[in-house]
PDB file of C-alpha atoms and ligand atoms in Angstrom:
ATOM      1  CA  UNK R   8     147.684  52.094  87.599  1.00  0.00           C
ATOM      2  CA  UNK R   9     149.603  55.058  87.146  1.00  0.00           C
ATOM      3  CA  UNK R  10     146.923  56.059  84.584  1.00  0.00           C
ATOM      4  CA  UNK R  11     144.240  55.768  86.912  1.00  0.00           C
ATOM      5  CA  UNK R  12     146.341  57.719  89.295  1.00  0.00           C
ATOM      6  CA  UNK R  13     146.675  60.653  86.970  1.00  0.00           C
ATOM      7  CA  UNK R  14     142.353  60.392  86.353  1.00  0.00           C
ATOM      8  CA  UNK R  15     142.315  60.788  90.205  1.00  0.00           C
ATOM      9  CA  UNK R  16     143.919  63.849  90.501  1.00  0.00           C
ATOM     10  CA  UNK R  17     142.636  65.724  87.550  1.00  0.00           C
ATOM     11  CA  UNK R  18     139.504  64.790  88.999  1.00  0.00           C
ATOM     12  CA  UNK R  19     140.445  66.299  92.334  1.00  0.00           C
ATOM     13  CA  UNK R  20     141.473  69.403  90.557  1.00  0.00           C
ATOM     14  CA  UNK R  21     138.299  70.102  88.952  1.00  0.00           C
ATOM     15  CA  UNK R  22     136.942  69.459  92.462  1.00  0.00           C
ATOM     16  CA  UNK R  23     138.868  72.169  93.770  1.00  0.00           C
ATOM     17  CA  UNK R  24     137.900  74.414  91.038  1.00  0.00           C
ATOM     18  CA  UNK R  25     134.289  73.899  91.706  1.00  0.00           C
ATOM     19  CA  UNK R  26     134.754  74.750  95.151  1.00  0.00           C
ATOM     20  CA  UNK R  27     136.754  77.918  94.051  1.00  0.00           C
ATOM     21  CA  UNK R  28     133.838  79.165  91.417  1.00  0.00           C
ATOM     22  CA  UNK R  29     130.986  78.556  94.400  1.00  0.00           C
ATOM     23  CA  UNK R  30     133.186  80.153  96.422  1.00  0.00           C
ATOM     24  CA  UNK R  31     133.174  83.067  94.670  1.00  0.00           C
ATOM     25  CA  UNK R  32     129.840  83.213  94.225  1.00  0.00           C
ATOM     26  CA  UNK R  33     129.514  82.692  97.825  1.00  0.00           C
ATOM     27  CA  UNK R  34     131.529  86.081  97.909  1.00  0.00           C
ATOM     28  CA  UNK R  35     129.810  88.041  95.636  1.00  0.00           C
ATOM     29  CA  UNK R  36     126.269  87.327  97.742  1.00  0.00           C
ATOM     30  CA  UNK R  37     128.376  88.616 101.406  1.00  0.00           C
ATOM     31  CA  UNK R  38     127.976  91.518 100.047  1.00  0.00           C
ATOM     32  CA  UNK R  39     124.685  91.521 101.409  1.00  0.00           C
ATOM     33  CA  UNK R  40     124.636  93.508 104.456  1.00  0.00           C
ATOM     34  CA  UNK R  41     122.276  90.923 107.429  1.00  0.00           C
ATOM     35  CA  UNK R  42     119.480  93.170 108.965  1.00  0.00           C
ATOM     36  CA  UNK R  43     119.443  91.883 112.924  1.00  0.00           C
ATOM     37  CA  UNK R  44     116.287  89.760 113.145  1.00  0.00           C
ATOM     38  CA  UNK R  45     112.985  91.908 113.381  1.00  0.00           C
ATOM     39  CA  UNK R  46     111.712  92.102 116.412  1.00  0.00           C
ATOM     40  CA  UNK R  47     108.486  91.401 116.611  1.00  0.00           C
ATOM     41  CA  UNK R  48     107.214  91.619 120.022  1.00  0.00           C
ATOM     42  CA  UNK R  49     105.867  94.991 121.627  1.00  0.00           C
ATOM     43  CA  UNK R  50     105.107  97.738 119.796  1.00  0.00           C
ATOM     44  CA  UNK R  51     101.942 100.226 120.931  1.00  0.00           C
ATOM     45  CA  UNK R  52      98.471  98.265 120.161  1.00  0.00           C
ATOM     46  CA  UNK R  53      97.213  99.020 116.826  1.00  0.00           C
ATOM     47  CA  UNK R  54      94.380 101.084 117.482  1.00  0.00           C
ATOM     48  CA  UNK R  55      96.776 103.365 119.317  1.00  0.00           C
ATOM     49  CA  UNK R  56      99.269 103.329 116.538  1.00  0.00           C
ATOM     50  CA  UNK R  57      96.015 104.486 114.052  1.00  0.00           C
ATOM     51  CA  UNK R  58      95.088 106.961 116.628  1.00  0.00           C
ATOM     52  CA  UNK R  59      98.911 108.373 116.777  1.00  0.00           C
ATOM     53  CA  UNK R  60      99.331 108.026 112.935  1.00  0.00           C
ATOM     54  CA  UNK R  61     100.467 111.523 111.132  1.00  0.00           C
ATOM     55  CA  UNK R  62     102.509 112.677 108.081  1.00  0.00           C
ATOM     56  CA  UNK R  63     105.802 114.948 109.754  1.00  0.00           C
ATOM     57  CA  UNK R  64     107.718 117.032 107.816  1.00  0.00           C
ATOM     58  CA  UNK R  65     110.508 118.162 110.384  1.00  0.00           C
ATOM     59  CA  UNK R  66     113.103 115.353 111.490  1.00  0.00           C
ATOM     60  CA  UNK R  67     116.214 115.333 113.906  1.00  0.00           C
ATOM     61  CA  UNK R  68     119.505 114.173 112.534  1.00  0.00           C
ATOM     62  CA  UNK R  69     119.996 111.295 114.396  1.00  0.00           C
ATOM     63  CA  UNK R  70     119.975 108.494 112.434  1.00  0.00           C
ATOM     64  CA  UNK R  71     117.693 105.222 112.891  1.00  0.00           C
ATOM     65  CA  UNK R  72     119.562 102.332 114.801  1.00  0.00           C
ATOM     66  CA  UNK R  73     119.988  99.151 112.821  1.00  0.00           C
ATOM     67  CA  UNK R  74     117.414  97.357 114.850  1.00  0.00           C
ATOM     68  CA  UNK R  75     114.830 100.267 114.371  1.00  0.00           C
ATOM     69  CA  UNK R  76     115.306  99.637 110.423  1.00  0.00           C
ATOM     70  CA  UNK R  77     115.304  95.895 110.663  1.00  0.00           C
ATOM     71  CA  UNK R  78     111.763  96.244 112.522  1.00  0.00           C
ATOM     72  CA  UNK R  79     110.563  99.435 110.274  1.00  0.00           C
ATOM     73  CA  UNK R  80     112.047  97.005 106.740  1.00  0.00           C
ATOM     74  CA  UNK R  81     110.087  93.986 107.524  1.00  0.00           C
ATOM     75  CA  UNK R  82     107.071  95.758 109.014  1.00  0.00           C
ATOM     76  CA  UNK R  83     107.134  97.592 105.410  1.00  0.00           C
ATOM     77  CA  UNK R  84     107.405  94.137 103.791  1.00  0.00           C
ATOM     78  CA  UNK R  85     109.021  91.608 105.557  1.00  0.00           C
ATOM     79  CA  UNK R  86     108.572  87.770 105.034  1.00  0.00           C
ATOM     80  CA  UNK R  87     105.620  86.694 107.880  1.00  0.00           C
ATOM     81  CA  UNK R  88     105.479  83.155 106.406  1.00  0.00           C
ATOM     82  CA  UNK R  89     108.525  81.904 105.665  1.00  0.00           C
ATOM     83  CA  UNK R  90     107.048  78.592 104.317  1.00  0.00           C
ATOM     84  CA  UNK R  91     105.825  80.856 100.846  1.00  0.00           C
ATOM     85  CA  UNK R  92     107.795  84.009 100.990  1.00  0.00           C
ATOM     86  CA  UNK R  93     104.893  85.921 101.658  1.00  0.00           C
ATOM     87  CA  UNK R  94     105.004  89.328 103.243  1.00  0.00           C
ATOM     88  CA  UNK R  95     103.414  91.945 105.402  1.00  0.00           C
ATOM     89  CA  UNK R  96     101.919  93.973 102.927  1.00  0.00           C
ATOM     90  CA  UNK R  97      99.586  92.326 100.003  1.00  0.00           C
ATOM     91  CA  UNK R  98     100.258  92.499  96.486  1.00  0.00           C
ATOM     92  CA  UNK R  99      97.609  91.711  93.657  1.00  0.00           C
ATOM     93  CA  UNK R 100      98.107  88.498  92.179  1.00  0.00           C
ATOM     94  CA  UNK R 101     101.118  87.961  94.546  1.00  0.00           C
ATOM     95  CA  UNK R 102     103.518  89.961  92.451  1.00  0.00           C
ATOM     96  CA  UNK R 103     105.570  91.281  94.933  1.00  0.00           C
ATOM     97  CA  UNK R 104     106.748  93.856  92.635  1.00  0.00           C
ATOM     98  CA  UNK R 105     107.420  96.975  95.200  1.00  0.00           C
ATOM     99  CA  UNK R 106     111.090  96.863  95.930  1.00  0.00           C
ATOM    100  CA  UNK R 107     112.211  99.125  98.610  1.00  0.00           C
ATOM    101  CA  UNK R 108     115.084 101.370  98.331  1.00  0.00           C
ATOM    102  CA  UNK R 109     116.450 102.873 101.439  1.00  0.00           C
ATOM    103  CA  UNK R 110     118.227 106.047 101.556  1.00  0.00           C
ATOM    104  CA  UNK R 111     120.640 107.170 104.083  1.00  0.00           C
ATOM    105  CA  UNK R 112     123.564 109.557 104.348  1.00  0.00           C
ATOM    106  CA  UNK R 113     125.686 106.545 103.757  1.00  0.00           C
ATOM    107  CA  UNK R 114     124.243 105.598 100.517  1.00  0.00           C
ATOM    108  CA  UNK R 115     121.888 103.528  98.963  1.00  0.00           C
ATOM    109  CA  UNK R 116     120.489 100.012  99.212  1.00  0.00           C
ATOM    110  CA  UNK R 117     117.698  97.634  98.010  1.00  0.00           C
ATOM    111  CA  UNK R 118     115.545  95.842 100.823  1.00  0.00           C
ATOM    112  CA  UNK R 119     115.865  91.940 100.026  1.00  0.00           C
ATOM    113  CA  UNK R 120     112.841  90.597 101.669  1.00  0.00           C
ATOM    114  CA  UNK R 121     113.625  87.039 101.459  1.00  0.00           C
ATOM    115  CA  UNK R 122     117.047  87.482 102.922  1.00  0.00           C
ATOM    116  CA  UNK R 123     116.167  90.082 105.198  1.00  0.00           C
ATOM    117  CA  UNK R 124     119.199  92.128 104.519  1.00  0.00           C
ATOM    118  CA  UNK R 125     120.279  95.233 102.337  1.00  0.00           C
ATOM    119  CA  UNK R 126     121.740  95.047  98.897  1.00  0.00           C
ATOM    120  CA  UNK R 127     124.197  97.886  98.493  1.00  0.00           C
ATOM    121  CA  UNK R 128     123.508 100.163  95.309  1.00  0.00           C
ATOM    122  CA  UNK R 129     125.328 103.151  96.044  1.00  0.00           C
ATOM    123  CA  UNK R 130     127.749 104.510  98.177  1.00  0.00           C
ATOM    124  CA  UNK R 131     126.478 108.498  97.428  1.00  0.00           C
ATOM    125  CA  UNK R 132     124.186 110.184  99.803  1.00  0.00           C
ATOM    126  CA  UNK R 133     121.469 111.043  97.020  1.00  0.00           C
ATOM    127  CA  UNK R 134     119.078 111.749  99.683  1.00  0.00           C
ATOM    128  CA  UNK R 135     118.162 115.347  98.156  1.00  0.00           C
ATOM    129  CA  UNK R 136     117.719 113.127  94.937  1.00  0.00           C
ATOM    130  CA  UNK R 137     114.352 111.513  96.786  1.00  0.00           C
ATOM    131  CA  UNK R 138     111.998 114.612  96.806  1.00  0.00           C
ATOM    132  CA  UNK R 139     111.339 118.322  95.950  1.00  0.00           C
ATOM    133  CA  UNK R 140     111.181 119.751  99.544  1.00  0.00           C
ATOM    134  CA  UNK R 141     114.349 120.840 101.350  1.00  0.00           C
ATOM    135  CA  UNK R 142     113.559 118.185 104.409  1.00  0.00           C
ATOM    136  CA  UNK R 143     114.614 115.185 102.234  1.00  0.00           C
ATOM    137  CA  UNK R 144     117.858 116.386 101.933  1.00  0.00           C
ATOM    138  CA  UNK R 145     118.057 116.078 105.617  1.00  0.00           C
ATOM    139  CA  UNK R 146     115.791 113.383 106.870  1.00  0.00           C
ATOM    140  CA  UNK R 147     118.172 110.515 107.980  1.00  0.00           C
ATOM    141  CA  UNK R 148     115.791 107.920 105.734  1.00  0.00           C
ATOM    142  CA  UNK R 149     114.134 108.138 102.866  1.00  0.00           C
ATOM    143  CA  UNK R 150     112.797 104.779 101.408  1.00  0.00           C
ATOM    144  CA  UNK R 151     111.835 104.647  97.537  1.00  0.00           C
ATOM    145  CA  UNK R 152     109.190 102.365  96.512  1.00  0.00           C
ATOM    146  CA  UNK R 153     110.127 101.715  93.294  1.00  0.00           C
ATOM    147  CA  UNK R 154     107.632  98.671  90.661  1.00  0.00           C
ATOM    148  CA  UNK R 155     109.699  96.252  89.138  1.00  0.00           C
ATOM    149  CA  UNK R 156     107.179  95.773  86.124  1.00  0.00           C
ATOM    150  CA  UNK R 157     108.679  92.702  84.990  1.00  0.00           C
ATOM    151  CA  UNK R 158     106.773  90.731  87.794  1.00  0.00           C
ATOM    152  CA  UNK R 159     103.574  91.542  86.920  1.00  0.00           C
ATOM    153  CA  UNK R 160     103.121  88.677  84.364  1.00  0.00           C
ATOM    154  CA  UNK R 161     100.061  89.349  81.851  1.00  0.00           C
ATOM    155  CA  UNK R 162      99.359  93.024  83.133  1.00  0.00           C
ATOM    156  CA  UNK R 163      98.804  95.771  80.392  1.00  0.00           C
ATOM    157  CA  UNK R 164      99.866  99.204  81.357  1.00  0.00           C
ATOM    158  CA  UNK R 165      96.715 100.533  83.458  1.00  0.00           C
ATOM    159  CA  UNK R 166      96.874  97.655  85.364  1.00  0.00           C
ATOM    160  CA  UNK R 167     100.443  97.838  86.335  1.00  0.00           C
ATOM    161  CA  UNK R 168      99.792 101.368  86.804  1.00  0.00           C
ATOM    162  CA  UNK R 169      96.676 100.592  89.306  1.00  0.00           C
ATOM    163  CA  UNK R 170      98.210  97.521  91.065  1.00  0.00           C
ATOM    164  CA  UNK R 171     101.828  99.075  91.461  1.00  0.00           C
ATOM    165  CA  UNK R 172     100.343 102.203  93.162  1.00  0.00           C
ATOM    166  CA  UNK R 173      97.795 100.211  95.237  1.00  0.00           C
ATOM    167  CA  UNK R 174     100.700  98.006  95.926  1.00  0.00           C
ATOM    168  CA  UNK R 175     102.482 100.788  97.488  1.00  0.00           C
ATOM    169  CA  UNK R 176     100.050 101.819  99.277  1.00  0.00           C
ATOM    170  CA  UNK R 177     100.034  98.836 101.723  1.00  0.00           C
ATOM    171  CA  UNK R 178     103.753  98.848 102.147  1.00  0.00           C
ATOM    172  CA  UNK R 179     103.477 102.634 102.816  1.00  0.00           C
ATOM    173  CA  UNK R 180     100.686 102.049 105.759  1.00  0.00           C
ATOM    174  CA  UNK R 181     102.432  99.649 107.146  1.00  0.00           C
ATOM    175  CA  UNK R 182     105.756 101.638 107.272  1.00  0.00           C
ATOM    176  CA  UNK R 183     103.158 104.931 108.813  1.00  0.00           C
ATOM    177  CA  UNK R 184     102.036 102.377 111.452  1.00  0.00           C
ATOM    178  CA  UNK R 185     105.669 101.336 112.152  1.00  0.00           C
ATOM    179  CA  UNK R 186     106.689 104.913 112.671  1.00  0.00           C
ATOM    180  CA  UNK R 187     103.896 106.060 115.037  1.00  0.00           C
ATOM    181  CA  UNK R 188     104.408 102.407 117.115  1.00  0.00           C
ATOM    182  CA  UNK R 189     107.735 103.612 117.759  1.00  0.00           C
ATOM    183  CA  UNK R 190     107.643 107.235 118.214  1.00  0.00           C
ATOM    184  CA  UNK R 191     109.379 108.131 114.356  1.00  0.00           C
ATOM    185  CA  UNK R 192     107.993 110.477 112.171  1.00  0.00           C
ATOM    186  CA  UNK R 193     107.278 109.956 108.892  1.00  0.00           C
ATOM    187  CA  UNK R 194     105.382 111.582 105.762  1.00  0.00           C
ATOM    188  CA  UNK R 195     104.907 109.420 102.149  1.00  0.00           C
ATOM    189  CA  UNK R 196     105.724 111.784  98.760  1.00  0.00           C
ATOM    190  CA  UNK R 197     104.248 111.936  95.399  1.00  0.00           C
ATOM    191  CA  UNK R 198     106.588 115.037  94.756  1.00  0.00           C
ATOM    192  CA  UNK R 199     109.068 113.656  93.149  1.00  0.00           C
ATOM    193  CA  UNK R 200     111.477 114.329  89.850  1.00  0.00           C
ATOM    194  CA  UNK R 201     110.984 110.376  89.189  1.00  0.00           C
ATOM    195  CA  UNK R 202     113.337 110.436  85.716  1.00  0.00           C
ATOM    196  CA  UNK R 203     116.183 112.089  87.505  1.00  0.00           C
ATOM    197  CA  UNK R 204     115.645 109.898  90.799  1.00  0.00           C
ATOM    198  CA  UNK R 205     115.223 106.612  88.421  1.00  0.00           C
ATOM    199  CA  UNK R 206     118.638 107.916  86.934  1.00  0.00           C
ATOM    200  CA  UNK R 207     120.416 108.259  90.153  1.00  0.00           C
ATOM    201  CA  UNK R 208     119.436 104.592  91.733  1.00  0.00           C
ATOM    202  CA  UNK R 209     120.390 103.571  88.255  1.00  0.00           C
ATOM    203  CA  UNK R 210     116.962 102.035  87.355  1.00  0.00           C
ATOM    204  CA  UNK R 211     116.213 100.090  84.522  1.00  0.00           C
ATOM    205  CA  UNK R 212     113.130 101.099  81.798  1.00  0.00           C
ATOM    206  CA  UNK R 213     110.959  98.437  83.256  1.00  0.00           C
ATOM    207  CA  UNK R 214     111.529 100.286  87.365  1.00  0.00           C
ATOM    208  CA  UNK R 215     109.094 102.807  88.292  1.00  0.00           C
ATOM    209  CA  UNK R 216     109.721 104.830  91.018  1.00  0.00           C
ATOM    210  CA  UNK R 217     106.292 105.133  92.829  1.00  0.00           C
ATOM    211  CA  UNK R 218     106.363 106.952  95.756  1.00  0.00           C
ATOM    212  CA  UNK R 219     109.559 108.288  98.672  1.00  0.00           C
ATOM    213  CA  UNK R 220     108.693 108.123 102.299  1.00  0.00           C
ATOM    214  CA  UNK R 221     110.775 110.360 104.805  1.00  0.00           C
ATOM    215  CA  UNK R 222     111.171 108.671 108.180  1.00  0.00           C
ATOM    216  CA  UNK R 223     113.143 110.049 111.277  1.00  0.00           C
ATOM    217  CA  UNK R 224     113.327 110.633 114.711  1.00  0.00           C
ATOM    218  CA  UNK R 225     110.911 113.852 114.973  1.00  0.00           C
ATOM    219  CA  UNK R 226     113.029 117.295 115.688  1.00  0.00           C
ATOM    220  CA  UNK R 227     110.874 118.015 118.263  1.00  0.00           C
ATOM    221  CA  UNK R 228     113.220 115.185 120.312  1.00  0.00           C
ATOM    222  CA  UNK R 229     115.310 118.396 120.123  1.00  0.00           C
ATOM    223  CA  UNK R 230     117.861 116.715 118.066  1.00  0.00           C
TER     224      UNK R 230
HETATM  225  C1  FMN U 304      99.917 109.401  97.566  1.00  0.00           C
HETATM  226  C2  FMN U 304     100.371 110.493  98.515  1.00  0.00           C
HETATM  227  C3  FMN U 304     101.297 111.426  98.085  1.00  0.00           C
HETATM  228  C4  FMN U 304     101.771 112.402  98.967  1.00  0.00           C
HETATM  229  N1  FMN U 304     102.747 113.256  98.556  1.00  0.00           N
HETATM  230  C5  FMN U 304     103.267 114.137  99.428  1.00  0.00           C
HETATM  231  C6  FMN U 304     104.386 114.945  99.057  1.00  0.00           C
HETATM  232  O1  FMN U 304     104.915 114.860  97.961  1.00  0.00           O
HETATM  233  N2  FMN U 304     104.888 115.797  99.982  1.00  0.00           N
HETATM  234  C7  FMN U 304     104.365 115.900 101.250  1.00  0.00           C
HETATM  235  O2  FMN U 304     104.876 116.702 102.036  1.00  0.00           O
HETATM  236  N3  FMN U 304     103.307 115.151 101.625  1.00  0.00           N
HETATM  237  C8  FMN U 304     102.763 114.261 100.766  1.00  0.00           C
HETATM  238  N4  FMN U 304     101.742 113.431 101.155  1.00  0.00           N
HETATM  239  C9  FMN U 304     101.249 113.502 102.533  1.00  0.00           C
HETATM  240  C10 FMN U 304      99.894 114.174 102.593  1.00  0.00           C
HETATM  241  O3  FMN U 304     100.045 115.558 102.340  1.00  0.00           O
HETATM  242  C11 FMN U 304      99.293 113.931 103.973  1.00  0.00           C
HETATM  243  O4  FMN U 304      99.054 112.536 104.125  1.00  0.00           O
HETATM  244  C12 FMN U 304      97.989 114.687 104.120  1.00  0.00           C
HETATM  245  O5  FMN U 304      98.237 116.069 104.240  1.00  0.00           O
HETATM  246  C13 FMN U 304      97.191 114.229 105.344  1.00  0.00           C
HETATM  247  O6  FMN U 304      98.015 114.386 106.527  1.00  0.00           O
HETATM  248  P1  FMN U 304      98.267 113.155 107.501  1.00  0.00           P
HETATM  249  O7  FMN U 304      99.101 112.157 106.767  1.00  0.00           O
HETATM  250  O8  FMN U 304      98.972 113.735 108.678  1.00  0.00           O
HETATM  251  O9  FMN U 304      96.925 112.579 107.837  1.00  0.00           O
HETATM  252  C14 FMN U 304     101.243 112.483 100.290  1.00  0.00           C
HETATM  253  C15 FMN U 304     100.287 111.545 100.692  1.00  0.00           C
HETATM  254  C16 FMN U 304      99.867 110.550  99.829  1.00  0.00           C
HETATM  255  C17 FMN U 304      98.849 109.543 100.319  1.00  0.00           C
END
């Protein structure tokens, strides 16, 4: 009896430190920062939003509400059916392997489409690290698309090099769309030092930084 007793509560003990080791698991995921829900009503009607689309190289300092980079995020490349994970923007061979990187004065995240929510990366404003022209310093978002080659299972290099930038491409129409729907500006850069940017987000060898888009509010709002 008292044997059995003594199997019971060892038992509950490595219950408890279960619970304790998913727990702090559990922890290590909160520090996912929850985008609000997109919203995806409204917006201006998309041949207005191609009629309004431009590249803007002058932005206010005011910088984008949470909801305005929830909606701009999963516009980008947001989950529209939840059922497969798939997203906004194609991808050959359903690779998915643009990850976004957002860029703010506060630091630096990773978009987590699935989860809709931000993955922090950095707490440095390396903004000025994004581009070679003075407005990225400056421009309160600057989102790196950045090819996480490991996904593309089979490709040789021309084809990851063809299928990444192609890739981007869609995500970086979408995001152009996004921004002339709801009055932001917005331009999408090749110019970029991509070894010392790659260095800063703290890339690994099989990351490619593809291309930075600068998004604001345009100065013209007088801001
Ligand atoms: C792949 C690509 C790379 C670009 N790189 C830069 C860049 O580094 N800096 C910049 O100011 N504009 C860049 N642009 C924006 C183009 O200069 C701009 O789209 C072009 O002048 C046409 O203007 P629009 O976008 O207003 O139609 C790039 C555009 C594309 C598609």
């Amino acid at each position: 009896m008292r044997r059995k007793g003594t199997a019971m509560i060892k038992f509950i003990w490595a219950g408890i430190a279960c619970l304790a080791l998913a727990g702090a698991a559990m922890a290590k995921e909160t520090n996912m920062i929850k985008l609000p829900p997109p919203d995806m009503q409204g917006g201006k009607p998309l041949m207005q939003a191609l009629k309004e689309r431009h590249s803007t190289r002058e932005f206010g300092a005011r910088p984008l509400p949470q909801q305005i980079l929830s909606n701009l995020l999963w516009a980008a490349a947001g989950v529209n059916r939840p059922q497969t994970g798939q997203r906004t923007a194609p991808s050959a061979r359903d690779w998915r392997e643009i990850d976004i990187y957002v860029t703010t004065a506060d630091g630096a995240y990773a978009y987590v489409p699935d989860e809709h929510a931000l993955r922090p990366v950095l707490k440095t404003d390396i903004r000025a690290r994004t581009g070679m022209q003075d407005f990225v310093a400056t421009a309160p978002l600057n989102l790196v698309y950045v090819a996480n080659l490991e996904r593309m299972s089979g490709a040789d290099a021309e084809s990851q090099a063809l299928y990444s930038a192609a890739d981007t491409g869609f995500i970086a129409q979408n995001v152009y769309l996004y921004c002339a729907s709801a009055g932001l500006g917005a331009v999408v850069r090749g110019l970029i030092d991509r070894d010392a940017l790659a260095a800063a987000l703290g890339l690994g060898a099989h990351q490619k930084v593809i291309l930075a888009h600068s998004v604001g509010y345009p100065k013209s709002e007088g801001e």
